[in-house]
Amino acid sequence: MQNIEGQAHNSFCATKFMSAPQVELKELNNLFFELCYKACNLKCKHCYIEKNPYKQEKDFIPLDKIKNALLQTRGENISSIYLTGGEPLLHPDFNIILRMCLKFSNVTVMSNGVLINDKKARFLRKIDDENNFETIYRISLDHFDELKNDEIRGRGSFRKAFGAILNLAKYEFNPIISVCNYYQESREDLFKGFYELFKKHNFEIEDINLKIMPYFEKGDSDDFIEDFDFDKTKLDCCNSRVLSANGVYSCPALSNDFRARVGSDMSNYSKRTFLDTQKCAKCIKHFGKNQVNDWM
Ligand code: SF4
């Protein structure tokens, strides 16, 4: 791979001649399975994945890849497995994958909630009860105001996600609201808005029920790494890896980006990541400087 073979890693560093910083994987604590990349049932305006608006993609990861990865990482100190997408519940083998993963660790499912109706939530409770590990559902809902949410996530998405959260709560999950902070509001205002919204429906959210991710604009930017004094342990690439249908990547923000590809499967991947993308520069500015990393 170009990066690992020692070529210059200077594209987004402060000076043209300075090498990009590197991060070593300290321990594999978070294992992400990207069940699909483009397959999704929403078309959010701010989604970082480029999709064909006229075509429903079905790029699901094969079940065998997941089975193998679970066996290959058995000796690691994994505290959570994350099922992501696209929309992970669209995977035809989602229930099998969830059951398999729950034999190894707690599992966080990152979903838009569209498919989690009452019946599905009841079934997910049954799967959870079969295992000693816990399932955590993170449902994307970007604003407590229906119009503001649907402006970015599409008409009807608020009601679906809102319904999913209440259905999960009904079956004794403790769902997490995952907010992409598109409107750049304060945590206090967002928390207050969501708290009041859900309280009316007998679900009292606490701090732990709200994860707020910064909104990074799509496309190229002028961001570059100007300050090399940052806390590497706050970056996902320090304790995570992502397995997608296309290989292993250093963090969820860069999955399927060739610059962050560190191997083909979980038996053989590089522990080193070069931070040489503009996303890395944004990520370091945000997370490497004492901000809470709400991914985990
Ligand atoms: S985007 Fe952030 S977590 Fe991902 S490789 Fe770059 S610095 Fe690490």
mmCIF file of C-alpha atoms and ligand atoms in Angstrom:
data_model
loop_
_atom_site.group_PDB
_atom_site.id
_atom_site.type_symbol
_atom_site.label_atom_id
_atom_site.label_comp_id
_atom_site.label_asym_id
_atom_site.label_seq_id
_atom_site.Cartn_x
_atom_site.Cartn_y
_atom_site.Cartn_z
ATOM 1 C CA MET A 1 0.000 0.000 0.000
ATOM 2 C CA GLN A 2 1.278 3.396 -0.898
ATOM 3 C CA ASN A 3 1.175 4.841 2.617
ATOM 4 C CA ILE A 4 2.779 1.920 4.390
ATOM 5 C CA GLU A 5 5.626 1.627 1.975
ATOM 6 C CA GLY A 6 7.105 4.855 3.225
ATOM 7 C CA GLN A 7 6.139 7.399 0.606
ATOM 8 C CA ALA A 8 5.711 10.976 1.697
ATOM 9 C CA HIS A 9 2.671 11.576 3.876
ATOM 10 C CA ASN A 10 2.551 15.290 3.715
ATOM 11 C CA SER A 11 -0.606 16.265 1.880
ATOM 12 C CA PHE A 12 -2.423 18.007 4.708
ATOM 13 C CA CYS A 13 0.385 18.862 7.108
ATOM 14 C CA ALA A 14 1.453 22.294 8.151
ATOM 15 C CA THR A 15 4.410 22.458 5.842
ATOM 16 C CA LYS A 16 4.949 20.665 2.641
ATOM 17 C CA PHE A 17 8.032 18.910 3.944
ATOM 18 C CA MET A 18 6.720 17.613 7.220
ATOM 19 C CA SER A 19 5.519 14.012 7.427
ATOM 20 C CA ALA A 20 1.979 13.277 8.518
ATOM 21 C CA PRO A 21 1.619 12.169 12.116
ATOM 22 C CA GLN A 22 1.125 8.469 12.737
ATOM 23 C CA VAL A 23 -1.064 6.698 15.224
ATOM 24 C CA GLU A 24 -0.412 3.170 16.465
ATOM 25 C CA LEU A 25 -3.359 1.019 17.414
ATOM 26 C CA LYS A 26 -2.922 0.667 21.184
ATOM 27 C CA GLU A 27 -5.478 -2.067 21.645
ATOM 28 C CA LEU A 28 -8.412 -3.212 19.528
ATOM 29 C CA ASN A 29 -11.337 -2.234 21.769
ATOM 30 C CA ASN A 30 -13.920 -1.279 19.163
ATOM 31 C CA LEU A 31 -14.607 -3.449 16.161
ATOM 32 C CA PHE A 32 -16.891 -1.966 13.523
ATOM 33 C CA PHE A 33 -18.657 -4.133 10.967
ATOM 34 C CA GLU A 34 -19.923 -2.035 8.100
ATOM 35 C CA LEU A 35 -22.768 -4.297 6.943
ATOM 36 C CA CYS A 36 -23.356 -2.232 3.821
ATOM 37 C CA TYR A 37 -21.901 0.975 2.489
ATOM 38 C CA LYS A 38 -24.382 2.470 0.067
ATOM 39 C CA ALA A 39 -27.495 0.432 0.879
ATOM 40 C CA CYS A 40 -29.802 2.775 2.767
ATOM 41 C CA ASN A 41 -33.496 3.606 2.949
ATOM 42 C CA LEU A 42 -33.005 7.344 3.490
ATOM 43 C CA LYS A 43 -31.302 10.023 1.411
ATOM 44 C CA CYS A 44 -29.950 12.451 3.962
ATOM 45 C CA LYS A 45 -28.629 15.699 2.605
ATOM 46 C CA HIS A 46 -25.523 15.653 4.800
ATOM 47 C CA CYS A 47 -24.557 11.987 4.275
ATOM 48 C CA TYR A 48 -20.838 11.653 3.531
ATOM 49 C CA ILE A 49 -21.428 8.630 1.271
ATOM 50 C CA GLU A 50 -21.875 9.454 -2.405
ATOM 51 C CA LYS A 51 -24.857 7.485 -3.696
ATOM 52 C CA ASN A 52 -26.691 7.155 -6.952
ATOM 53 C CA PRO A 53 -30.032 8.858 -6.155
ATOM 54 C CA TYR A 54 -31.848 6.755 -8.761
ATOM 55 C CA LYS A 55 -30.598 3.359 -7.722
ATOM 56 C CA GLN A 56 -31.027 1.320 -4.553
ATOM 57 C CA GLU A 57 -27.611 -0.248 -3.920
ATOM 58 C CA LYS A 58 -27.287 -3.678 -2.301
ATOM 59 C CA ASP A 59 -23.636 -3.852 -1.353
ATOM 60 C CA PHE A 60 -23.892 -6.156 1.671
ATOM 61 C CA ILE A 61 -20.840 -7.649 3.385
ATOM 62 C CA PRO A 62 -20.802 -11.486 3.092
ATOM 63 C CA LEU A 63 -21.686 -13.363 6.266
ATOM 64 C CA ASP A 64 -18.459 -15.415 6.093
ATOM 65 C CA LYS A 65 -16.338 -12.287 6.387
ATOM 66 C CA ILE A 66 -17.993 -11.479 9.683
ATOM 67 C CA LYS A 67 -17.751 -15.045 10.987
ATOM 68 C CA ASN A 68 -14.039 -15.129 10.170
ATOM 69 C CA ALA A 69 -13.390 -11.719 11.720
ATOM 70 C CA LEU A 70 -15.044 -12.781 14.971
ATOM 71 C CA LEU A 71 -12.815 -15.847 15.149
ATOM 72 C CA GLN A 72 -9.687 -13.924 14.128
ATOM 73 C CA THR A 73 -10.160 -11.292 16.842
ATOM 74 C CA ARG A 74 -11.034 -13.714 19.623
ATOM 75 C CA GLY A 75 -7.857 -12.952 21.572
ATOM 76 C CA GLU A 76 -8.321 -9.167 21.445
ATOM 77 C CA ASN A 77 -9.727 -7.049 24.242
ATOM 78 C CA ILE A 78 -12.881 -5.979 22.393
ATOM 79 C CA SER A 79 -15.368 -4.105 24.537
ATOM 80 C CA SER A 80 -17.898 -3.343 21.837
ATOM 81 C CA ILE A 81 -18.819 -4.395 18.330
ATOM 82 C CA TYR A 82 -20.567 -1.763 16.209
ATOM 83 C CA LEU A 83 -22.921 -2.657 13.361
ATOM 84 C CA THR A 84 -23.044 0.224 10.887
ATOM 85 C CA GLY A 85 -23.981 1.027 7.303
ATOM 86 C CA GLY A 86 -25.605 2.488 5.190
ATOM 87 C CA GLU A 87 -28.535 1.133 7.130
ATOM 88 C CA PRO A 88 -27.394 -2.086 8.867
ATOM 89 C CA LEU A 89 -30.912 -3.467 9.363
ATOM 90 C CA LEU A 90 -31.271 -3.744 5.583
ATOM 91 C CA HIS A 91 -28.692 -6.545 5.546
ATOM 92 C CA PRO A 92 -30.616 -9.751 4.715
ATOM 93 C CA ASP A 93 -28.713 -11.612 7.468
ATOM 94 C CA PHE A 94 -28.919 -8.865 10.072
ATOM 95 C CA ASN A 95 -30.559 -11.067 12.735
ATOM 96 C CA ILE A 96 -27.954 -13.821 12.272
ATOM 97 C CA ILE A 97 -25.111 -11.298 12.428
ATOM 98 C CA LEU A 98 -26.492 -9.706 15.577
ATOM 99 C CA ARG A 99 -26.845 -13.097 17.264
ATOM 100 C CA MET A 100 -23.296 -14.077 16.240
ATOM 101 C CA CYS A 101 -21.767 -10.835 17.516
ATOM 102 C CA LEU A 102 -23.622 -11.026 20.837
ATOM 103 C CA LYS A 103 -21.764 -14.257 21.575
ATOM 104 C CA PHE A 104 -18.528 -12.238 21.658
ATOM 105 C CA SER A 105 -19.254 -8.796 23.069
ATOM 106 C CA ASN A 106 -21.754 -6.002 23.650
ATOM 107 C CA VAL A 107 -23.100 -4.759 20.335
ATOM 108 C CA THR A 108 -24.065 -1.233 19.312
ATOM 109 C CA VAL A 109 -26.374 -0.969 16.305
ATOM 110 C CA MET A 110 -26.210 2.386 14.500
ATOM 111 C CA SER A 111 -29.492 2.743 12.646
ATOM 112 C CA ASN A 112 -31.848 5.348 11.220
ATOM 113 C CA GLY A 113 -34.717 3.504 12.913
ATOM 114 C CA VAL A 114 -36.889 3.243 9.798
ATOM 115 C CA LEU A 115 -37.316 -0.547 10.138
ATOM 116 C CA ILE A 116 -37.770 -0.658 13.924
ATOM 117 C CA ASN A 117 -41.534 -0.875 14.349
ATOM 118 C CA ASP A 118 -43.193 -2.397 17.399
ATOM 119 C CA LYS A 119 -42.935 -5.968 16.095
ATOM 120 C CA LYS A 120 -39.255 -5.604 15.209
ATOM 121 C CA ALA A 121 -38.424 -4.048 18.594
ATOM 122 C CA ARG A 122 -40.141 -6.983 20.318
ATOM 123 C CA PHE A 123 -38.091 -9.419 18.235
ATOM 124 C CA LEU A 124 -34.862 -7.531 18.992
ATOM 125 C CA ARG A 125 -35.662 -7.832 22.693
ATOM 126 C CA LYS A 126 -35.962 -11.603 22.221
ATOM 127 C CA ILE A 127 -32.529 -11.761 20.571
ATOM 128 C CA ASP A 128 -31.031 -9.675 23.355
ATOM 129 C CA ASP A 129 -32.535 -11.930 26.021
ATOM 130 C CA GLU A 130 -30.905 -15.013 24.463
ATOM 131 C CA ASN A 131 -27.434 -13.639 25.266
ATOM 132 C CA ASN A 132 -25.400 -12.433 28.214
ATOM 133 C CA PHE A 133 -24.079 -9.441 26.317
ATOM 134 C CA GLU A 134 -26.096 -6.284 25.769
ATOM 135 C CA THR A 135 -27.436 -4.626 22.603
ATOM 136 C CA ILE A 136 -27.391 -0.843 22.437
ATOM 137 C CA TYR A 137 -29.358 0.956 19.737
ATOM 138 C CA ARG A 138 -28.156 4.323 18.484
ATOM 139 C CA ILE A 139 -30.868 5.925 16.398
ATOM 140 C CA SER A 140 -30.066 8.887 14.173
ATOM 141 C CA LEU A 141 -32.354 11.818 14.836
ATOM 142 C CA ASP A 142 -30.706 15.120 14.058
ATOM 143 C CA HIS A 143 -33.167 17.518 15.664
ATOM 144 C CA PHE A 144 -36.049 17.543 18.140
ATOM 145 C CA ASP A 145 -37.957 19.805 15.769
ATOM 146 C CA GLU A 146 -39.625 17.660 13.092
ATOM 147 C CA LEU A 147 -39.256 20.219 10.310
ATOM 148 C CA LYS A 148 -35.588 20.874 11.051
ATOM 149 C CA ASN A 149 -34.854 17.147 11.149
ATOM 150 C CA ASP A 150 -36.772 16.337 7.975
ATOM 151 C CA GLU A 151 -35.125 19.239 6.149
ATOM 152 C CA ILE A 152 -31.847 17.297 6.255
ATOM 153 C CA ARG A 153 -32.891 13.651 6.685
ATOM 154 C CA GLY A 154 -35.942 13.655 4.405
ATOM 155 C CA ARG A 155 -39.695 13.896 4.868
ATOM 156 C CA GLY A 156 -41.117 11.343 7.287
ATOM 157 C CA SER A 157 -37.733 10.427 8.775
ATOM 158 C CA PHE A 158 -38.484 12.170 12.089
ATOM 159 C CA ARG A 159 -41.607 10.116 12.731
ATOM 160 C CA LYS A 160 -39.844 6.855 11.889
ATOM 161 C CA ALA A 161 -36.832 7.521 14.131
ATOM 162 C CA PHE A 162 -38.978 8.926 16.925
ATOM 163 C CA GLY A 163 -41.237 5.852 16.748
ATOM 164 C CA ALA A 164 -38.209 3.528 16.772
ATOM 165 C CA ILE A 165 -36.824 5.146 19.927
ATOM 166 C CA LEU A 166 -40.142 4.783 21.726
ATOM 167 C CA ASN A 167 -40.573 1.189 20.522
ATOM 168 C CA LEU A 168 -37.100 0.283 21.796
ATOM 169 C CA ALA A 169 -37.769 1.974 25.126
ATOM 170 C CA LYS A 170 -41.068 0.061 25.381
ATOM 171 C CA TYR A 171 -39.140 -3.224 25.129
ATOM 172 C CA GLU A 172 -36.691 -2.134 27.826
ATOM 173 C CA PHE A 173 -33.766 -1.031 25.736
ATOM 174 C CA ASN A 174 -32.136 2.261 26.633
ATOM 175 C CA PRO A 175 -31.823 3.795 23.140
ATOM 176 C CA ILE A 176 -29.314 6.507 22.344
ATOM 177 C CA ILE A 177 -30.247 9.460 20.158
ATOM 178 C CA SER A 178 -27.435 10.062 17.709
ATOM 179 C CA VAL A 179 -27.348 13.658 16.496
ATOM 180 C CA CYS A 180 -25.283 15.033 13.674
ATOM 181 C CA ASN A 181 -25.110 18.664 14.777
ATOM 182 C CA TYR A 182 -25.922 20.144 11.382
ATOM 183 C CA TYR A 183 -27.336 23.366 12.856
ATOM 184 C CA GLN A 184 -24.383 23.746 15.254
ATOM 185 C CA GLU A 185 -26.414 24.187 18.409
ATOM 186 C CA SER A 186 -25.174 23.834 21.965
ATOM 187 C CA ARG A 187 -25.373 20.515 23.780
ATOM 188 C CA GLU A 188 -27.532 22.182 26.451
ATOM 189 C CA ASP A 189 -30.139 23.375 23.921
ATOM 190 C CA LEU A 190 -30.229 20.037 22.136
ATOM 191 C CA PHE A 191 -30.531 18.098 25.364
ATOM 192 C CA LYS A 192 -33.349 20.341 26.614
ATOM 193 C CA GLY A 193 -35.267 20.005 23.330
ATOM 194 C CA PHE A 194 -34.971 16.211 23.215
ATOM 195 C CA TYR A 195 -35.689 15.874 26.926
ATOM 196 C CA GLU A 196 -38.966 17.783 26.621
ATOM 197 C CA LEU A 197 -39.971 15.940 23.474
ATOM 198 C CA PHE A 198 -39.515 12.455 24.922
ATOM 199 C CA LYS A 199 -40.777 13.294 28.402
ATOM 200 C CA LYS A 200 -44.234 13.875 26.913
ATOM 201 C CA HIS A 201 -44.089 10.237 25.827
ATOM 202 C CA ASN A 202 -42.874 8.869 29.165
ATOM 203 C CA PHE A 203 -39.263 8.337 28.132
ATOM 204 C CA GLU A 204 -37.012 10.464 30.293
ATOM 205 C CA ILE A 205 -33.649 10.794 28.613
ATOM 206 C CA GLU A 206 -30.447 11.246 30.564
ATOM 207 C CA ASP A 207 -27.064 12.538 29.467
ATOM 208 C CA ILE A 208 -26.048 9.063 28.315
ATOM 209 C CA ASN A 209 -28.978 8.953 25.840
ATOM 210 C CA LEU A 210 -27.603 11.758 23.690
ATOM 211 C CA LYS A 211 -24.529 11.513 21.473
ATOM 212 C CA ILE A 212 -23.694 14.577 19.435
ATOM 213 C CA MET A 213 -21.398 14.354 16.453
ATOM 214 C CA PRO A 214 -19.977 17.441 14.762
ATOM 215 C CA TYR A 215 -21.113 18.134 11.223
ATOM 216 C CA PHE A 216 -18.179 18.115 8.812
ATOM 217 C CA GLU A 217 -19.005 19.675 5.485
ATOM 218 C CA LYS A 218 -18.750 17.428 2.456
ATOM 219 C CA GLY A 219 -16.039 17.732 -0.126
ATOM 220 C CA ASP A 220 -12.585 19.243 0.018
ATOM 221 C CA SER A 221 -11.670 21.822 2.589
ATOM 222 C CA ASP A 222 -8.634 23.857 3.504
ATOM 223 C CA ASP A 223 -8.124 22.022 6.780
ATOM 224 C CA PHE A 224 -4.599 20.934 7.509
ATOM 225 C CA ILE A 225 -2.765 19.659 10.543
ATOM 226 C CA GLU A 226 -1.090 22.704 12.015
ATOM 227 C CA ASP A 227 -0.588 21.606 15.596
ATOM 228 C CA PHE A 228 1.032 18.237 16.249
ATOM 229 C CA ASP A 229 0.474 18.387 19.989
ATOM 230 C CA PHE A 230 -2.790 16.477 20.374
ATOM 231 C CA ASP A 231 -4.098 13.550 22.361
ATOM 232 C CA LYS A 232 -3.869 10.518 20.062
ATOM 233 C CA THR A 233 -5.769 8.322 22.492
ATOM 234 C CA LYS A 234 -8.946 10.328 21.752
ATOM 235 C CA LEU A 235 -8.878 9.286 18.094
ATOM 236 C CA ASP A 236 -10.785 6.221 16.936
ATOM 237 C CA CYS A 237 -7.778 4.991 14.951
ATOM 238 C CA CYS A 238 -5.987 4.434 18.283
ATOM 239 C CA ASN A 239 -8.404 1.736 19.477
ATOM 240 C CA SER A 240 -10.684 0.765 16.578
ATOM 241 C CA ARG A 241 -10.795 -0.958 13.226
ATOM 242 C CA VAL A 242 -13.570 -1.185 10.648
ATOM 243 C CA LEU A 243 -14.229 -4.250 8.530
ATOM 244 C CA SER A 244 -16.192 -3.482 5.367
ATOM 245 C CA ALA A 245 -16.843 -5.575 2.256
ATOM 246 C CA ASN A 246 -13.721 -3.943 0.774
ATOM 247 C CA GLY A 247 -11.226 -4.564 3.554
ATOM 248 C CA VAL A 248 -10.060 -3.226 6.909
ATOM 249 C CA TYR A 249 -9.976 0.530 7.596
ATOM 250 C CA SER A 250 -8.503 2.550 10.408
ATOM 251 C CA CYS A 251 -11.659 4.359 11.535
ATOM 252 C CA PRO A 252 -15.371 4.687 10.693
ATOM 253 C CA ALA A 253 -14.996 8.179 9.231
ATOM 254 C CA LEU A 254 -12.601 6.857 6.602
ATOM 255 C CA SER A 255 -14.076 3.473 5.817
ATOM 256 C CA ASN A 256 -13.760 2.688 2.109
ATOM 257 C CA ASP A 257 -11.216 5.499 1.666
ATOM 258 C CA PHE A 258 -8.133 3.876 0.114
ATOM 259 C CA ARG A 259 -5.829 6.119 2.171
ATOM 260 C CA ALA A 260 -7.119 4.523 5.382
ATOM 261 C CA ARG A 261 -7.179 0.927 4.156
ATOM 262 C CA VAL A 262 -4.914 -1.078 6.449
ATOM 263 C CA GLY A 263 -5.496 -4.645 5.285
ATOM 264 C CA SER A 264 -7.829 -7.131 3.662
ATOM 265 C CA ASP A 265 -9.084 -9.029 6.714
ATOM 266 C CA MET A 266 -8.809 -9.108 10.478
ATOM 267 C CA SER A 267 -6.077 -11.764 10.467
ATOM 268 C CA ASN A 268 -3.606 -9.437 8.838
ATOM 269 C CA TYR A 269 -3.881 -5.687 9.077
ATOM 270 C CA SER A 270 -1.575 -2.828 9.892
ATOM 271 C CA LYS A 271 -1.638 -1.303 13.355
ATOM 272 C CA ARG A 272 -0.287 1.964 12.023
ATOM 273 C CA THR A 273 -2.341 4.799 10.520
ATOM 274 C CA PHE A 274 -0.976 7.867 8.760
ATOM 275 C CA LEU A 275 -3.166 10.881 9.385
ATOM 276 C CA ASP A 276 -2.919 12.384 5.951
ATOM 277 C CA THR A 277 -6.472 13.255 4.951
ATOM 278 C CA GLN A 278 -8.482 16.428 5.468
ATOM 279 C CA LYS A 279 -10.908 14.423 7.584
ATOM 280 C CA CYS A 280 -7.980 13.610 9.891
ATOM 281 C CA ALA A 281 -7.180 17.313 10.177
ATOM 282 C CA LYS A 282 -10.800 18.090 11.122
ATOM 283 C CA CYS A 283 -10.935 15.118 13.460
ATOM 284 C CA ILE A 284 -7.738 16.162 15.269
ATOM 285 C CA LYS A 285 -8.960 19.728 15.628
ATOM 286 C CA HIS A 286 -12.185 18.497 17.146
ATOM 287 C CA PHE A 287 -11.395 15.336 19.120
ATOM 288 C CA GLY A 288 -7.664 15.591 19.673
ATOM 289 C CA LYS A 289 -8.184 18.802 21.651
ATOM 290 C CA ASN A 290 -10.109 17.727 24.713
ATOM 291 C CA GLN A 291 -13.541 17.504 23.104
ATOM 292 C CA VAL A 292 -15.589 14.455 24.014
ATOM 293 C CA ASN A 293 -15.484 11.818 21.288
ATOM 294 C CA ASP A 294 -19.140 10.866 20.999
ATOM 295 C CA TRP A 295 -18.544 8.037 18.541
ATOM 296 C CA MET A 296 -18.044 5.620 21.426
HETATM 297 S S1 SF4 B 1 -10.210 10.627 10.693
HETATM 298 FE FE1 SF4 B 1 -9.604 10.763 12.858
HETATM 299 S S2 SF4 B 1 -9.827 8.702 13.689
HETATM 300 FE FE2 SF4 B 1 -9.839 8.558 11.450
HETATM 301 S S3 SF4 B 1 -7.684 8.093 10.894
HETATM 302 FE FE3 SF4 B 1 -7.982 10.321 10.773
HETATM 303 S S4 SF4 B 1 -7.389 11.095 12.793
HETATM 304 FE FE4 SF4 B 1 -7.690 8.895 13.001
#
